[in-house]
XYZ file of C-alpha atoms in Angstrom:
67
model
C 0.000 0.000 0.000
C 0.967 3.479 -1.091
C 2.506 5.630 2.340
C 0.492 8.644 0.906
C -2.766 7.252 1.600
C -4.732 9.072 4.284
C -6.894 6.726 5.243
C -7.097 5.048 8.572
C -6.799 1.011 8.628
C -10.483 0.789 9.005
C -10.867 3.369 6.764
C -9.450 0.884 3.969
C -11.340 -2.060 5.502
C -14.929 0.112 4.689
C -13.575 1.306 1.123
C -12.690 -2.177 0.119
C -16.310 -3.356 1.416
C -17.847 -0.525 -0.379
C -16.298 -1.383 -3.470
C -17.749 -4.873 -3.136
C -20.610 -3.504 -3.269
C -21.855 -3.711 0.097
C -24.674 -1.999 1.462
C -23.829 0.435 4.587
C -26.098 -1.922 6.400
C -24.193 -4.929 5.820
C -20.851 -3.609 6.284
C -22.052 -2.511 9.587
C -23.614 -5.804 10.135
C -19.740 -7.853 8.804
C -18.169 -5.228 11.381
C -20.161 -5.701 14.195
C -20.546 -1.607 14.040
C -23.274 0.421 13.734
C -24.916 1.593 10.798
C -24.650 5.197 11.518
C -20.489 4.675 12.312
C -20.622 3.146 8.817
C -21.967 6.645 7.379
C -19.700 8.584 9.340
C -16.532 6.677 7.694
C -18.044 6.510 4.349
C -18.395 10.750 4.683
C -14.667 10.687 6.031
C -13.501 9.000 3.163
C -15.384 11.227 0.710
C -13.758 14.381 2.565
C -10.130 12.842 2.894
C -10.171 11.632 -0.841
C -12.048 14.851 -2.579
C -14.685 12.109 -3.878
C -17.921 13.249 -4.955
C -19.435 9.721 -5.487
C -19.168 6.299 -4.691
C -17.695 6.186 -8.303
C -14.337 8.318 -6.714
C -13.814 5.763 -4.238
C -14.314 2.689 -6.419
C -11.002 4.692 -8.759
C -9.160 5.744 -6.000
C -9.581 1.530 -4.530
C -8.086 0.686 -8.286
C -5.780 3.151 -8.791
C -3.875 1.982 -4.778
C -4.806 -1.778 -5.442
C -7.398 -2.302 -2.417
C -9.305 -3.949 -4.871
């Protein structure tokens, strides 16, 4: 993994779930979190990465192999 990458280790683990298409429900379910904590790291991602979609994410996953 790139050393540039701003995002937290669970950070990652919710991008590379998101990118799997899981719903915020289930990832919340798989990580025994809530649903709302889901949201929040989903937003913090968005923030951190300058994404305006789930589309931004899904490149930025490609483009630093957390695919």
């Amino acid at each position: 993994m790139n050393e540039k990458t701003p995002l937290t280790n669970r950070e990652i683990e919710i991008i590379k779930l998101i990118v799997k298409d899981y719903s915020s429900q289930e990832i919340a379910d798989k990580l025994f979190i809530s649903i709302r904590t889901v949201e929040t790291h989903r937003k913090n991602i968005m923030v951190k990465l300058h994404a305006k979609s789930t589309i931004g994410l899904v490149h930025y996953a490609i483009q630093n192999n957390l695919t």
